[in-house]
Amino acid sequence: LAKTTQPISMDSYEGQEVNITCSHNNIATNDYITWYQQFPSQGPRFIIQGYKTKVTNEVASLFIPADRKSSTLSLPRVSLSDTAVYYCLVGLNSGYSTLTFGKGTMLLVSP
Amino acid sequence: DTEVTQTPKHLVMGMTNKKSLKCEQHMGHRAMYWYKQKAKKPPELMFVYSYEKLSINESVPSRFSPECPNSSLLNLHLHALQPEDSALYLCASSQRENTEAFFGQGTRLTVV
């Protein structure tokens, strides 16, 4: 399984852009990178998934460099409601490892 | 309908009790999952069902017994649990194994 390393926590202020980086040095050729968000006492929620370069949706962008050994989740103009734990998952799109969670990053957004 | 519904939301049970957690989805997903999450820890995969067959059992103790009666339902039968089994139990489903997963709100289980 590709192991992921994320910062344990990050702080930001409302309106700022937040970038959370995930390191996955032993990512395999077929592995995808997926990010989930989790609020306390709720199930995780899918944010975004990518394989290479850049992926953007209505809530976030995912930047993946050419070597794919890391990825960065970008949240534009965060609000207080973005305070949550963010998980980076790496694995095959057809193998169960994509749903094996690492430690996650606790993002705290302050006024 | 993009919901995964888990019942009950809260459950308190004694160590000699038998209880069941239920999970339901109507998105036509063919993969369903059970996770256990302790406070301030990431979700920990327990079981994966694919096309109603158990495909992954992450060495879970036999006091946890999963069941998938049909493609929309997933149960977790509990028997003779220990206080350390108290946790948030999450159910998830996806179109097939390891595509985007949808999670339920979880069942908060307390074993006394």
GROMACS .gro file of C-alpha atoms in nm:
model
  223
    1LEU     CA    1   0.000   0.000   0.000
    2ALA     CA    2   0.121   0.349  -0.077
    3LYS     CA    3   0.182   0.528   0.253
    4THR     CA    4   0.077   0.890   0.281
    5THR     CA    5   0.218   1.167   0.500
    6GLN     CA    6   0.024   1.483   0.575
    7PRO     CA    7   0.069   1.763   0.828
    8ILE     CA    8  -0.115   1.680   1.148
    9SER     CA    9  -0.277   2.022   1.164
   10MET     CA   10  -0.303   2.357   0.987
   11ASP     CA   11  -0.446   2.694   1.084
   12SER     CA   12  -0.599   2.953   0.853
   13TYR     CA   13  -0.827   3.254   0.851
   14GLU     CA   14  -1.153   3.307   0.669
   15GLY     CA   15  -1.111   3.414   0.311
   16GLN     CA   16  -0.763   3.271   0.269
   17GLU     CA   17  -0.658   3.001   0.029
   18VAL     CA   18  -0.542   2.683   0.202
   19ASN     CA   19  -0.307   2.430   0.051
   20ILE     CA   20  -0.266   2.091   0.215
   21THR     CA   21   0.015   1.878   0.082
   22CYS     CA   22   0.028   1.501   0.094
   23SER     CA   23   0.346   1.304   0.038
   24HIS     CA   24   0.322   0.960  -0.123
   25ASN     CA   25   0.671   0.862  -0.232
   26ASN     CA   26   0.592   0.501  -0.322
   27ILE     CA   27   0.286   0.570  -0.531
   28ALA     CA   28   0.236   0.303  -0.796
   29THR     CA   29   0.173   0.361  -1.165
   30ASN     CA   30  -0.197   0.275  -1.144
   31ASP     CA   31  -0.267   0.459  -0.818
   32TYR     CA   32  -0.514   0.745  -0.796
   33ILE     CA   33  -0.510   1.018  -0.531
   34THR     CA   34  -0.834   1.090  -0.348
   35TRP     CA   35  -0.922   1.345  -0.081
   36TYR     CA   36  -1.201   1.324   0.176
   37GLN     CA   37  -1.329   1.576   0.431
   38GLN     CA   38  -1.469   1.477   0.769
   39PHE     CA   39  -1.656   1.682   1.027
   40PRO     CA   40  -1.679   1.558   1.389
   41SER     CA   41  -1.921   1.268   1.438
   42GLN     CA   42  -2.001   1.252   1.066
   43GLY     CA   43  -1.892   1.022   0.787
   44PRO     CA   44  -1.616   1.136   0.550
   45ARG     CA   45  -1.723   1.317   0.235
   46PHE     CA   46  -1.551   1.278  -0.102
   47ILE     CA   47  -1.388   1.602  -0.219
   48ILE     CA   48  -1.181   1.529  -0.526
   49GLN     CA   49  -0.981   1.262  -0.707
   50GLY     CA   50  -0.701   1.282  -0.960
   51TYR     CA   51  -0.426   1.092  -1.136
   52LYS     CA   52  -0.195   1.361  -1.272
   53THR     CA   53  -0.159   1.735  -1.338
   54LYS     CA   54  -0.458   1.936  -1.214
   55VAL     CA   55  -0.817   1.856  -1.134
   56THR     CA   56  -1.072   2.117  -1.033
   57ASN     CA   57  -1.431   2.093  -0.917
   58GLU     CA   58  -1.673   2.329  -0.748
   59VAL     CA   59  -1.513   2.298  -0.405
   60ALA     CA   60  -1.139   2.235  -0.454
   61SER     CA   61  -0.844   2.187  -0.683
   62LEU     CA   62  -0.594   1.905  -0.678
   63PHE     CA   63  -0.242   1.962  -0.805
   64ILE     CA   64  -0.023   1.662  -0.885
   65PRO     CA   65   0.334   1.715  -1.009
   66ALA     CA   66   0.483   1.508  -1.288
   67ASP     CA   67   0.659   1.263  -1.052
   68ARG     CA   68   0.331   1.209  -0.860
   69LYS     CA   69   0.519   1.168  -0.533
   70SER     CA   70   0.309   1.435  -0.370
   71SER     CA   71  -0.019   1.614  -0.422
   72THR     CA   72  -0.171   1.938  -0.296
   73LEU     CA   73  -0.533   1.997  -0.212
   74SER     CA   74  -0.622   2.363  -0.260
   75LEU     CA   75  -0.927   2.514  -0.092
   76PRO     CA   76  -1.002   2.865  -0.220
   77ARG     CA   77  -1.128   3.131   0.022
   78VAL     CA   78  -1.200   2.907   0.319
   79SER     CA   79  -1.479   2.977   0.563
   80LEU     CA   80  -1.537   2.869   0.923
   81SER     CA   81  -1.738   2.574   0.794
   82ASP     CA   82  -1.428   2.432   0.625
   83THR     CA   83  -1.289   2.347   0.968
   84ALA     CA   84  -1.256   1.969   0.942
   85VAL     CA   85  -1.014   1.681   0.902
   86TYR     CA   86  -0.886   1.625   0.548
   87TYR     CA   87  -0.764   1.282   0.441
   88CYS     CA   88  -0.541   1.200   0.145
   89LEU     CA   89  -0.581   0.844   0.015
   90VAL     CA   90  -0.367   0.678  -0.248
   91GLY     CA   91  -0.435   0.351  -0.419
   92LEU     CA   92  -0.565   0.165  -0.715
   93ASN     CA   93  -0.893   0.281  -0.855
   94SER     CA   94  -0.989  -0.085  -0.860
   95GLY     CA   95  -0.828  -0.196  -0.536
   96TYR     CA   96  -0.954  -0.153  -0.183
   97SER     CA   97  -0.651   0.046  -0.075
   98THR     CA   98  -0.803   0.370  -0.195
   99LEU     CA   99  -1.037   0.350   0.099
  100THR     CA  100  -0.767   0.295   0.361
  101PHE     CA  101  -0.736   0.620   0.554
  102GLY     CA  102  -0.414   0.774   0.682
  103LYS     CA  103  -0.388   1.010   0.978
  104GLY     CA  104  -0.538   1.318   0.808
  105THR     CA  105  -0.487   1.693   0.854
  106MET     CA  106  -0.697   1.888   1.102
  107LEU     CA  107  -0.769   2.227   0.944
  108LEU     CA  108  -0.884   2.501   1.181
  109VAL     CA  109  -1.027   2.815   1.019
  110SER     CA  110  -1.056   3.119   1.244
  111PRO     CA  111  -1.251   3.443   1.195
  112ASP     CA  112  -3.083   0.994  -0.380
  113THR     CA  113  -2.716   1.003  -0.273
  114GLU     CA  114  -2.773   0.896   0.083
  115VAL     CA  115  -2.640   0.614   0.289
  116THR     CA  116  -2.871   0.565   0.586
  117GLN     CA  117  -2.749   0.406   0.905
  118THR     CA  118  -2.964   0.299   1.197
  119PRO     CA  119  -2.964   0.340   1.485
  120LYS     CA  120  -2.776   0.669   1.530
  121HIS     CA  121  -2.686   0.580   1.887
  122LEU     CA  122  -2.668   0.242   2.061
  123VAL     CA  123  -2.578   0.145   2.414
  124MET     CA  124  -2.535  -0.224   2.476
  125GLY     CA  125  -2.413  -0.453   2.749
  126MET     CA  126  -2.131  -0.698   2.698
  127THR     CA  127  -2.373  -0.991   2.686
  128ASN     CA  128  -2.619  -0.833   2.445
  129LYS     CA  129  -2.671  -0.911   2.078
  130LYS     CA  130  -2.751  -0.616   1.854
  131SER     CA  131  -2.734  -0.525   1.488
  132LEU     CA  132  -2.635  -0.213   1.297
  133LYS     CA  133  -2.809  -0.149   0.968
  134CYS     CA  134  -2.701   0.036   0.656
  135GLU     CA  135  -2.907   0.107   0.345
  136GLN     CA  136  -2.838   0.272   0.012
  137HIS     CA  137  -3.046   0.308  -0.302
  138MET     CA  138  -2.783   0.436  -0.542
  139GLY     CA  139  -2.733   0.101  -0.711
  140HIS     CA  140  -2.385   0.074  -0.564
  141ARG     CA  141  -2.238  -0.275  -0.566
  142ALA     CA  142  -1.964  -0.223  -0.308
  143MET     CA  143  -2.036  -0.161   0.060
  144TYR     CA  144  -1.803  -0.109   0.352
  145TRP     CA  145  -1.795  -0.110   0.731
  146TYR     CA  146  -1.550   0.113   0.917
  147LYS     CA  147  -1.477   0.164   1.285
  148GLN     CA  148  -1.360   0.504   1.405
  149LYS     CA  149  -1.230   0.586   1.752
  150ALA     CA  150  -1.211   0.944   1.874
  151LYS     CA  151  -0.944   1.156   1.701
  152LYS     CA  152  -0.837   0.860   1.484
  153PRO     CA  153  -0.896   0.793   1.114
  154PRO     CA  154  -1.164   0.548   1.004
  155GLU     CA  155  -1.037   0.191   1.013
  156LEU     CA  156  -1.159  -0.046   0.744
  157MET     CA  157  -1.333  -0.358   0.877
  158PHE     CA  158  -1.517  -0.528   0.590
  159VAL     CA  159  -1.577  -0.483   0.220
  160TYR     CA  160  -1.863  -0.641   0.027
  161SER     CA  161  -1.854  -0.650  -0.348
  162TYR     CA  162  -2.162  -0.769  -0.538
  163GLU     CA  163  -2.305  -0.898  -0.208
  164LYS     CA  164  -2.004  -1.118  -0.139
  165LEU     CA  165  -1.752  -1.052   0.135
  166SER     CA  166  -1.427  -0.956  -0.038
  167ILE     CA  167  -1.225  -0.808   0.246
  168ASN     CA  168  -1.216  -0.893   0.617
  169GLU     CA  169  -0.943  -0.692   0.787
  170SER     CA  170  -0.885  -0.955   1.057
  171VAL     CA  171  -1.187  -0.835   1.251
  172PRO     CA  172  -1.276  -1.035   1.567
  173SER     CA  173  -1.562  -1.279   1.521
  174ARG     CA  174  -1.779  -1.088   1.768
  175PHE     CA  175  -1.844  -0.863   1.465
  176SER     CA  176  -2.038  -1.047   1.195
  177PRO     CA  177  -2.127  -0.871   0.869
  178GLU     CA  178  -2.415  -0.965   0.645
  179CYS     CA  179  -2.527  -0.837   0.306
  180PRO     CA  180  -2.884  -0.963   0.247
  181ASN     CA  181  -2.917  -0.779  -0.084
  182SER     CA  182  -2.744  -0.512  -0.290
  183SER     CA  183  -2.905  -0.228  -0.091
  184LEU     CA  184  -2.857  -0.351   0.263
  185LEU     CA  185  -2.561  -0.416   0.487
  186ASN     CA  186  -2.583  -0.532   0.845
  187LEU     CA  187  -2.326  -0.564   1.120
  188HIS     CA  188  -2.424  -0.813   1.389
  189LEU     CA  189  -2.267  -0.754   1.730
  190HIS     CA  190  -2.230  -1.010   2.007
  191ALA     CA  191  -2.029  -1.023   2.328
  192LEU     CA  192  -1.857  -0.691   2.263
  193GLN     CA  193  -1.602  -0.533   2.492
  194PRO     CA  194  -1.595  -0.175   2.621
  195GLU     CA  195  -1.300  -0.104   2.388
  196ASP     CA  196  -1.531  -0.172   2.094
  197SER     CA  197  -1.711   0.153   2.172
  198ALA     CA  198  -1.667   0.373   1.865
  199LEU     CA  199  -1.839   0.536   1.570
  200TYR     CA  200  -1.928   0.269   1.314
  201LEU     CA  201  -1.947   0.399   0.960
  202CYS     CA  202  -2.102   0.240   0.656
  203ALA     CA  203  -2.008   0.344   0.304
  204SER     CA  204  -2.099   0.244  -0.048
  205SER     CA  205  -1.947   0.296  -0.390
  206GLN     CA  206  -2.037   0.208  -0.745
  207ARG     CA  207  -1.773  -0.063  -0.735
  208GLU     CA  208  -1.472  -0.122  -0.513
  209ASN     CA  209  -1.265   0.193  -0.471
  210THR     CA  210  -1.454   0.444  -0.672
  211GLU     CA  211  -1.592   0.752  -0.494
  212ALA     CA  212  -1.745   0.636  -0.169
  213PHE     CA  213  -2.051   0.779   0.005
  214PHE     CA  214  -2.058   0.749   0.381
  215GLY     CA  215  -2.345   0.735   0.624
  216GLN     CA  216  -2.358   0.946   0.940
  217GLY     CA  217  -2.253   0.654   1.150
  218THR     CA  218  -2.379   0.471   1.458
  219ARG     CA  219  -2.227   0.583   1.787
  220LEU     CA  220  -2.187   0.259   1.982
  221THR     CA  221  -2.121   0.246   2.355
  222VAL     CA  222  -2.051  -0.089   2.519
  223VAL     CA  223  -2.107  -0.093   2.895
   0.00000   0.00000   0.00000
